[in-house]
Coordinates of C-alpha atoms and ligand atoms in Angstrom, one line a residue:
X223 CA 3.7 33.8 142.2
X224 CA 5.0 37.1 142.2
X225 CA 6.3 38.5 146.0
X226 CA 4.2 41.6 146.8
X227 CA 6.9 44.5 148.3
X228 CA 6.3 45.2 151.4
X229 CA 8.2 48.9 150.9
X230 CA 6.3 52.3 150.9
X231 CA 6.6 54.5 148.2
X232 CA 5.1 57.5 147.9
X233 CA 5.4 59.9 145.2
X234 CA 4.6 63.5 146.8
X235 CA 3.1 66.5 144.5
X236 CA 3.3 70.0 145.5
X237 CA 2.0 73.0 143.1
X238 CA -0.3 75.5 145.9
X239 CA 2.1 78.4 144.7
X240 CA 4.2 79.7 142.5
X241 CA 7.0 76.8 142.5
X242 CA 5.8 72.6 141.1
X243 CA 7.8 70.1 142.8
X244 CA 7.7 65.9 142.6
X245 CA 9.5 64.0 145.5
X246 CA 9.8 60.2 145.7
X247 CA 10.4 58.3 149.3
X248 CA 11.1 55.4 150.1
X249 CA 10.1 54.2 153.7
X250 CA 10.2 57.5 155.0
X251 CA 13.9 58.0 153.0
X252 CA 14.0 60.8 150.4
X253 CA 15.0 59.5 146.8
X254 CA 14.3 62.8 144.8
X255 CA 13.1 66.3 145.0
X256 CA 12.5 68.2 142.0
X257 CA 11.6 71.7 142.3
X258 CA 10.7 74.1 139.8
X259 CA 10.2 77.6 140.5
X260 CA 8.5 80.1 138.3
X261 CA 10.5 83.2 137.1
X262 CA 7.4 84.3 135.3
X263 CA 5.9 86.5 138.9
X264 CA 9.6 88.5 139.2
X265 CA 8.7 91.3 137.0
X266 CA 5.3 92.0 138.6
X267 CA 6.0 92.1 142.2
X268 CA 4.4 89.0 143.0
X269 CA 2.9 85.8 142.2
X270 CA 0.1 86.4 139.5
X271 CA -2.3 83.4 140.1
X272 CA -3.5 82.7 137.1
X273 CA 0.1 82.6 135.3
X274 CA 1.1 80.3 138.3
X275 CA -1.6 77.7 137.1
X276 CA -0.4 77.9 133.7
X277 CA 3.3 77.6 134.5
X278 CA 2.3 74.1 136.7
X279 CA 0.3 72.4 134.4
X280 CA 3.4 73.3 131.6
X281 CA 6.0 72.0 134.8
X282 CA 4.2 68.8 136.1
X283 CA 4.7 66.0 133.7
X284 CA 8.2 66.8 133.0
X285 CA 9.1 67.5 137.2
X286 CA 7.4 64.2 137.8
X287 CA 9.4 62.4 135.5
X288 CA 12.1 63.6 136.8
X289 CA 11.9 62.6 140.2
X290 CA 10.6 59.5 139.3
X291 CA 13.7 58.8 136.7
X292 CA 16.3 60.3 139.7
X293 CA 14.6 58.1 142.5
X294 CA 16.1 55.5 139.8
X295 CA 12.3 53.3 140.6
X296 CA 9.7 52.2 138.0
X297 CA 6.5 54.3 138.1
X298 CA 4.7 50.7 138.8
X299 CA 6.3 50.5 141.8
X300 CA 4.9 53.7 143.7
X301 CA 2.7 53.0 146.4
X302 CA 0.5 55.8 146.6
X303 CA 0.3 59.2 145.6
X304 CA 0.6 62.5 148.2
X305 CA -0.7 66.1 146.8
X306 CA -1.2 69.5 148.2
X307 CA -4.7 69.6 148.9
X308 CA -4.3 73.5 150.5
X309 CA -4.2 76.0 151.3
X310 CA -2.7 77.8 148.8
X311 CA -4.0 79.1 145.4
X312 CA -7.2 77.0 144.1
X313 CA -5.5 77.3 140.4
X314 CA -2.2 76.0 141.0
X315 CA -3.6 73.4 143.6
X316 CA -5.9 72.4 140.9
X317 CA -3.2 71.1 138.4
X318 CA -1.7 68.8 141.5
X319 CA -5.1 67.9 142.7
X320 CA -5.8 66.5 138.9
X321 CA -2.4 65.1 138.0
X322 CA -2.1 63.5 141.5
X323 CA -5.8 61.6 140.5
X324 CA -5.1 60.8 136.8
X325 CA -1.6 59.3 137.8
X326 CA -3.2 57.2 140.8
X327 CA -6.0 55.8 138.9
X328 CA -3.7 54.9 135.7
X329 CA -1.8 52.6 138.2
X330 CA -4.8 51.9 140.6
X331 CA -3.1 53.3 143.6
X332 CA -4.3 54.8 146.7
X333 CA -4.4 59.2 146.4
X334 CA -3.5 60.9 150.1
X335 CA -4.3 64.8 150.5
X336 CA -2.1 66.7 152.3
X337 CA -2.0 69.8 154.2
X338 CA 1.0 72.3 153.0
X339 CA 1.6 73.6 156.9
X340 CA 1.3 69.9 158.0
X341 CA 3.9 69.3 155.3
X342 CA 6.5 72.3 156.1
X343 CA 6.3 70.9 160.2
X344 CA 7.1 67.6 159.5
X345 CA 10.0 68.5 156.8
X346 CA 12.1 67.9 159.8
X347 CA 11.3 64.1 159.8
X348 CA 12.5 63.7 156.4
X349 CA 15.4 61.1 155.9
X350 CA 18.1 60.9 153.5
X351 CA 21.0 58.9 152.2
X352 CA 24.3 59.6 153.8
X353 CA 22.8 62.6 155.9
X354 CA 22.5 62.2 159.8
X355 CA 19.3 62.1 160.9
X356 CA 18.0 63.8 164.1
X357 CA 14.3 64.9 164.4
X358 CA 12.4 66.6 167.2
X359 CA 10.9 64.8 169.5
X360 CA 6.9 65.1 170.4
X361 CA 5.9 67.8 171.5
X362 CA 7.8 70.0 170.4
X363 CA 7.0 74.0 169.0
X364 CA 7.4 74.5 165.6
X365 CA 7.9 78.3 164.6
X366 CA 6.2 78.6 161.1
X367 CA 7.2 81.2 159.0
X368 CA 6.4 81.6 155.1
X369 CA 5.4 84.2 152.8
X370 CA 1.7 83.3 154.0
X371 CA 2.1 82.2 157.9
X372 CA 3.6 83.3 160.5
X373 CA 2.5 80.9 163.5
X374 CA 4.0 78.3 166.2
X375 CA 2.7 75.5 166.1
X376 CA 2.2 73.1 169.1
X377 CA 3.6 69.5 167.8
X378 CA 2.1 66.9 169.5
X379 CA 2.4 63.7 167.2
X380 CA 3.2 63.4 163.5
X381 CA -0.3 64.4 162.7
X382 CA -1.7 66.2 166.1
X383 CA -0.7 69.8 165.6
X384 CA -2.0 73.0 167.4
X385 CA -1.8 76.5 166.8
X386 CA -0.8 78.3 169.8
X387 CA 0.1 81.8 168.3
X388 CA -0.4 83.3 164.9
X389 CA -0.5 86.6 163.2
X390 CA -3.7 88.6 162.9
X391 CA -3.0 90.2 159.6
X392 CA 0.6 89.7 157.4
X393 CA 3.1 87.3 157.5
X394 CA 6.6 87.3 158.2
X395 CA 7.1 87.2 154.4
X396 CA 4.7 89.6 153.4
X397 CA 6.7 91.9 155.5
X398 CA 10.0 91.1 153.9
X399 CA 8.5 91.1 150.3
X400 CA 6.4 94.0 150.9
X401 CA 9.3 96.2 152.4
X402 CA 11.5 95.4 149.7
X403 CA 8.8 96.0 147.0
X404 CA 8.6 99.9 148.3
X405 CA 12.3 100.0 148.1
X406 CA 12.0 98.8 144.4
X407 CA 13.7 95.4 144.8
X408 CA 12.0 92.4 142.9
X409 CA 9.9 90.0 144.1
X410 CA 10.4 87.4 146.6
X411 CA 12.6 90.6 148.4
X412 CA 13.0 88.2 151.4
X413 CA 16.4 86.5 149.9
X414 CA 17.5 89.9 148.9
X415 CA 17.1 91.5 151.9
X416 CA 18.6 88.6 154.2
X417 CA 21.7 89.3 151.6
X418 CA 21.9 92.7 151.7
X419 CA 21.5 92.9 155.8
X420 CA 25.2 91.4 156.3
X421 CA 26.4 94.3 154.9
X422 CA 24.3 96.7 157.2
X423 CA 23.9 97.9 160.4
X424 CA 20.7 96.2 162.3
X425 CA 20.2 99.3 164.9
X426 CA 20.5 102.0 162.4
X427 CA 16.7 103.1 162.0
X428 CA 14.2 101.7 164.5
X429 CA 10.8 100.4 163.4
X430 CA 7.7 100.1 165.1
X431 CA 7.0 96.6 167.0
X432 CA 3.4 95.7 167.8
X433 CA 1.6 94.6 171.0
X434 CA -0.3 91.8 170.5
X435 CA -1.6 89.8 173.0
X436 CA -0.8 86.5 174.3
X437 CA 1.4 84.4 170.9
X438 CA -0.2 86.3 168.4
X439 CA 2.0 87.9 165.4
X440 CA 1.1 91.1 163.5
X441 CA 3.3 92.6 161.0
X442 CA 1.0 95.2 158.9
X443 CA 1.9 98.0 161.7
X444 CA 5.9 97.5 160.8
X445 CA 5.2 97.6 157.1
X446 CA 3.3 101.1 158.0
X447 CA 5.9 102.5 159.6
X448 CA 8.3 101.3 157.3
X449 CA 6.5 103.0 154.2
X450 CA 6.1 106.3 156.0
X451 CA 9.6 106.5 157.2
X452 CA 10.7 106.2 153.7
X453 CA 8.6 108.5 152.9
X454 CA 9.9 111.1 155.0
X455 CA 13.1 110.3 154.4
X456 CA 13.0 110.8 150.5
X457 CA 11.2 114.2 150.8
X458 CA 14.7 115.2 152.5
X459 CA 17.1 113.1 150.9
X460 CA 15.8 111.4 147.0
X461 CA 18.8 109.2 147.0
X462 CA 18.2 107.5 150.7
X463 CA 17.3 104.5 150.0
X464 CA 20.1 103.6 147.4
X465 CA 22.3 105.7 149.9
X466 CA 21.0 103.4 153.4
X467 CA 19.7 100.1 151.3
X468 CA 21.7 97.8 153.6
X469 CA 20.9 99.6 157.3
X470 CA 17.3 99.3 156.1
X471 CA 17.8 95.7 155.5
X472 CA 19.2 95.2 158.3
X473 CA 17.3 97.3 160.6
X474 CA 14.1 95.9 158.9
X475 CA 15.6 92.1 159.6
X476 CA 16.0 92.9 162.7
X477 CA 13.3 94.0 163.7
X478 CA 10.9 91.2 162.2
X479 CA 13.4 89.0 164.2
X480 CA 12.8 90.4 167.4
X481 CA 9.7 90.1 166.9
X482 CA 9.6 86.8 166.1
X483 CA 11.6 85.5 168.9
X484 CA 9.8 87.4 171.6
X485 CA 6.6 85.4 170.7
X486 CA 8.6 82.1 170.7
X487 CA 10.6 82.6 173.9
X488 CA 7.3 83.4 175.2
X489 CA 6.2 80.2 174.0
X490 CA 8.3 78.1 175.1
X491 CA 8.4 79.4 178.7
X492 CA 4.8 79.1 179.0
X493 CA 5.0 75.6 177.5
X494 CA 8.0 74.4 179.1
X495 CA 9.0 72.8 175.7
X496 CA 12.3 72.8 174.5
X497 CA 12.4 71.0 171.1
X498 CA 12.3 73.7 169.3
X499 CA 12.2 73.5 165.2
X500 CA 11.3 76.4 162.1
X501 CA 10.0 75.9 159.3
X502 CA 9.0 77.6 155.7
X503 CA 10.4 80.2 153.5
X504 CA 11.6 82.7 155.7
X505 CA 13.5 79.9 158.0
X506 CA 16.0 80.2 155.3
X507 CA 17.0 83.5 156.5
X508 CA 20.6 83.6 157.9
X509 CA 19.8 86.1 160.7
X510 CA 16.8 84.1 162.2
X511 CA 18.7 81.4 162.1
X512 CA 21.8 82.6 163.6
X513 CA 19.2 84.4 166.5
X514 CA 17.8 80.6 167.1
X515 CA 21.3 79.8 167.8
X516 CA 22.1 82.5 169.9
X517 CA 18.6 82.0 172.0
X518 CA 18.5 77.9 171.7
X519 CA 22.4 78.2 173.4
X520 CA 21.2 80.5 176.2
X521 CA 18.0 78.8 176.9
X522 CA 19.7 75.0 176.6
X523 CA 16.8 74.6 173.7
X524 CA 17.5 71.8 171.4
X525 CA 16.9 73.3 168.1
X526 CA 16.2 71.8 164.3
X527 CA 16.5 74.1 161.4
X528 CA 15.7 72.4 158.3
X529 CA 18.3 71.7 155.3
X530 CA 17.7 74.9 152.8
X531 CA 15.8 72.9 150.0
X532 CA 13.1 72.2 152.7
X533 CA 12.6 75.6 153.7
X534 CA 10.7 77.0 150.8
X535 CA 7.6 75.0 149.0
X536 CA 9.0 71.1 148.2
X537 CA 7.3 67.8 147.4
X538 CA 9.5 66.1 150.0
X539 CA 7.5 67.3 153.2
X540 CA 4.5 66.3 150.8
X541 CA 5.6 63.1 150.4
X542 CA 6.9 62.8 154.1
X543 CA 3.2 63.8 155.6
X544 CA 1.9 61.6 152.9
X545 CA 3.6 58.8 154.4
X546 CA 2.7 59.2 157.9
X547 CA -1.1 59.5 156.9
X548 CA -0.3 56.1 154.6
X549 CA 0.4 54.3 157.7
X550 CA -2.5 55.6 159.6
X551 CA -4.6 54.8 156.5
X552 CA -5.9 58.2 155.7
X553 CA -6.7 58.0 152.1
X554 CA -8.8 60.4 149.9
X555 CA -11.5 59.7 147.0
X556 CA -11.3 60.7 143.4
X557 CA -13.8 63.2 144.9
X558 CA -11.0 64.9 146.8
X559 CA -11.1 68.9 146.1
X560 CA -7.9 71.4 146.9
X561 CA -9.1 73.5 149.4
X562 CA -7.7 77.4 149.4
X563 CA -8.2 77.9 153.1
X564 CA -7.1 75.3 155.6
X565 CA -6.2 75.6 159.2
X566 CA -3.2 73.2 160.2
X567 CA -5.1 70.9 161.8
X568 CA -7.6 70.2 159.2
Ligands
KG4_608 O1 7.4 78.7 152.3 P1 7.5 79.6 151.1 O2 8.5 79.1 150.0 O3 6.2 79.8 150.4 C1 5.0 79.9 151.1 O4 4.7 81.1 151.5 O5 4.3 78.9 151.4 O6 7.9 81.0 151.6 C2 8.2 82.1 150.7 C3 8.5 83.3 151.6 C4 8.6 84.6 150.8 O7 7.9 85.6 151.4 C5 10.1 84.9 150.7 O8 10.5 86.2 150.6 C6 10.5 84.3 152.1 O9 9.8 83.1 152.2 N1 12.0 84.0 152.1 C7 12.8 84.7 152.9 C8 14.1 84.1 152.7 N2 14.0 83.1 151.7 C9 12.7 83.1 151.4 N3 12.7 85.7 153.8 C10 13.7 86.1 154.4 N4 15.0 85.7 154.3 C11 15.2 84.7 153.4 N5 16.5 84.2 153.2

């Protein structure tokens, strides 16, 4: 008789935006993470939904057999299957939601739903060949930041998560993209604008910072304040922006930086934690994450930012929060539905 394997692997499937990415794992150890990201959105300022959903269900099959072929594994020998099940955009979850069914029931495998902010939190946990590990320990705060959150996140256990503070209107993201979008830079502006801030000087203009109460974010009143600056500005001066583009970066960086640290050092006090971790697109930026450094030093924190390719939207945390819910048996039926507004907890 044939020996069963007693090894867990899960193929993860993430398409809830604009980019489609497979991941295979292996007992928790990362074997592939394919990641395809849509160029299609650049020349309209931002992701159009319904040419996202057509761009994912042109990306899956060959993004899944990619991972599959680079994990170097047969296809019969995946354990279970881990999509996005939200939030995100019901189109472009769709096409993962579907694939991640008709490929589980062709092999007669288990299907696991997964939530995208779960996934982006536990991106820390993932494990891979030849890379030292070291993972926050429980609790710990998580500060979430993407182009659609801005939150920290109270870890309590691989899958026990609270929100403690989040932002009442946009996200950290929206703030980068937005600003950049008014001073005609292409969309995602974050990148750009973390590139061009080296060059600048971050208290050259000052922007207006919100008071919110308790942990809560906002960032529509900076984006305000941004616009009508400008707009003063160029009623003087036409060429000020092309003139100023890298102090505005870096006065603009900055100041969504302060911003985001005051909430978390405010967090952390109040919660005596000091694991502290960051997570999602705009954790890639180079002056949050040199700030973390700065703070984590000061305040003895120890502090996990994730390796670049698990910052912005990736299969792996799928696959890695998949895993976790594997071993606590949390599967899903073929009834399963993606779901474009989810809390973190659901
Ligand atoms: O997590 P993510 O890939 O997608 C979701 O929103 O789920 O995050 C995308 C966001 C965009 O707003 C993008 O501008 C921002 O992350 N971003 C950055 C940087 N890299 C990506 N923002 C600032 N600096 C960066 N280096």
């Amino acid at each position: 008789m044939m020996q069963q394997s007693t090894d867990i692997i899960i193929l993860g499937i993430e398409s809830s935006c604009d980019d489609t990415s497979a991941a295979v794992l292996k007992n928790g150890c990362l074997l592939s993470n394919i990641i395809a990201s849509q160029k299609v959105h650049e020349a309209y300022g931002g992701v159009v939904p319904e040419l996202a959903s057509r761009a994912h269900q042109q990306n899956i099959v060959p993004v899944v057999d990619r991972a599959i072929r680079e994990a170097g594994i047969d296809r019969k020998e995946i354990t279970a299957v881990a999509f996005t099940r939200g939030p995100g955009l019901l189109g472009s979850l769709l096409v993962g939601t579907s694939f991640a069914k008709g490929f589980a029931l062709s092999l007669g495998i288990p299907i696991i739903e997964v939530n995208h902010l779960q996934g982006h939190v536990l991106a820390h946990f993932l494990r891979e060949k030849d890379v030292e590990f070291r993972a926050p320990k429980f609790p710990h705060l998580c500060l979430l930041v993407s182009g659609g959150n801005s939150q920290i996140v109270l870890v309590r256990d691989y899958l026990k998560m609270e929100v403690i503070g989040q932002t009442i209107d946009d996200a950290a993201g929206e703030a980068f993209d937005k600003c950049a979008k008014v001073m005609g830079m292409p969309y995602p502006g974050g990148p750009l604008i973390d590139r061009l801030a080296k060059e600048g000087d971050p208290k050259a203009f000052q922007f207006a910072k919100p008071r919110i109460r308790d942990l809560d974010y906002s960032f529509s009143g900076l984006k305000t304040s941004f616009l009508y600056f400008l707009r003063d500005q160029l009623q003087v001066n036409e060429n000020f922006i092309a003139e100023r583009k890298a102090d505005l970066c870096a006065s603009l960086q900055h100041t969504i930086i302060e911003i985001l640290m005051d909430k978390l050092v405010r967090a952390a006090k109040q919660t005596g934690i000091d694991e502290i971790t960051v997570a999602g697109g705009v954790s890639a930026n180079s002056g949050l994450q040199n700030r973390l450094r700065v703070e984590a030093e000061k305040r003895h924190w120890n502090l996990y930012i994730p390796r670049f390719a698990f910052t912005m939207d990736n299969a792996a945390m799928i696959a890695i929060t998949g895993h976790y819910k594997y071993l606590q048996g949390e599967f899903a039926g073929m009834d399963a539905v993606p779901f474009a507004r989810m809390n973190i907890n659901e």
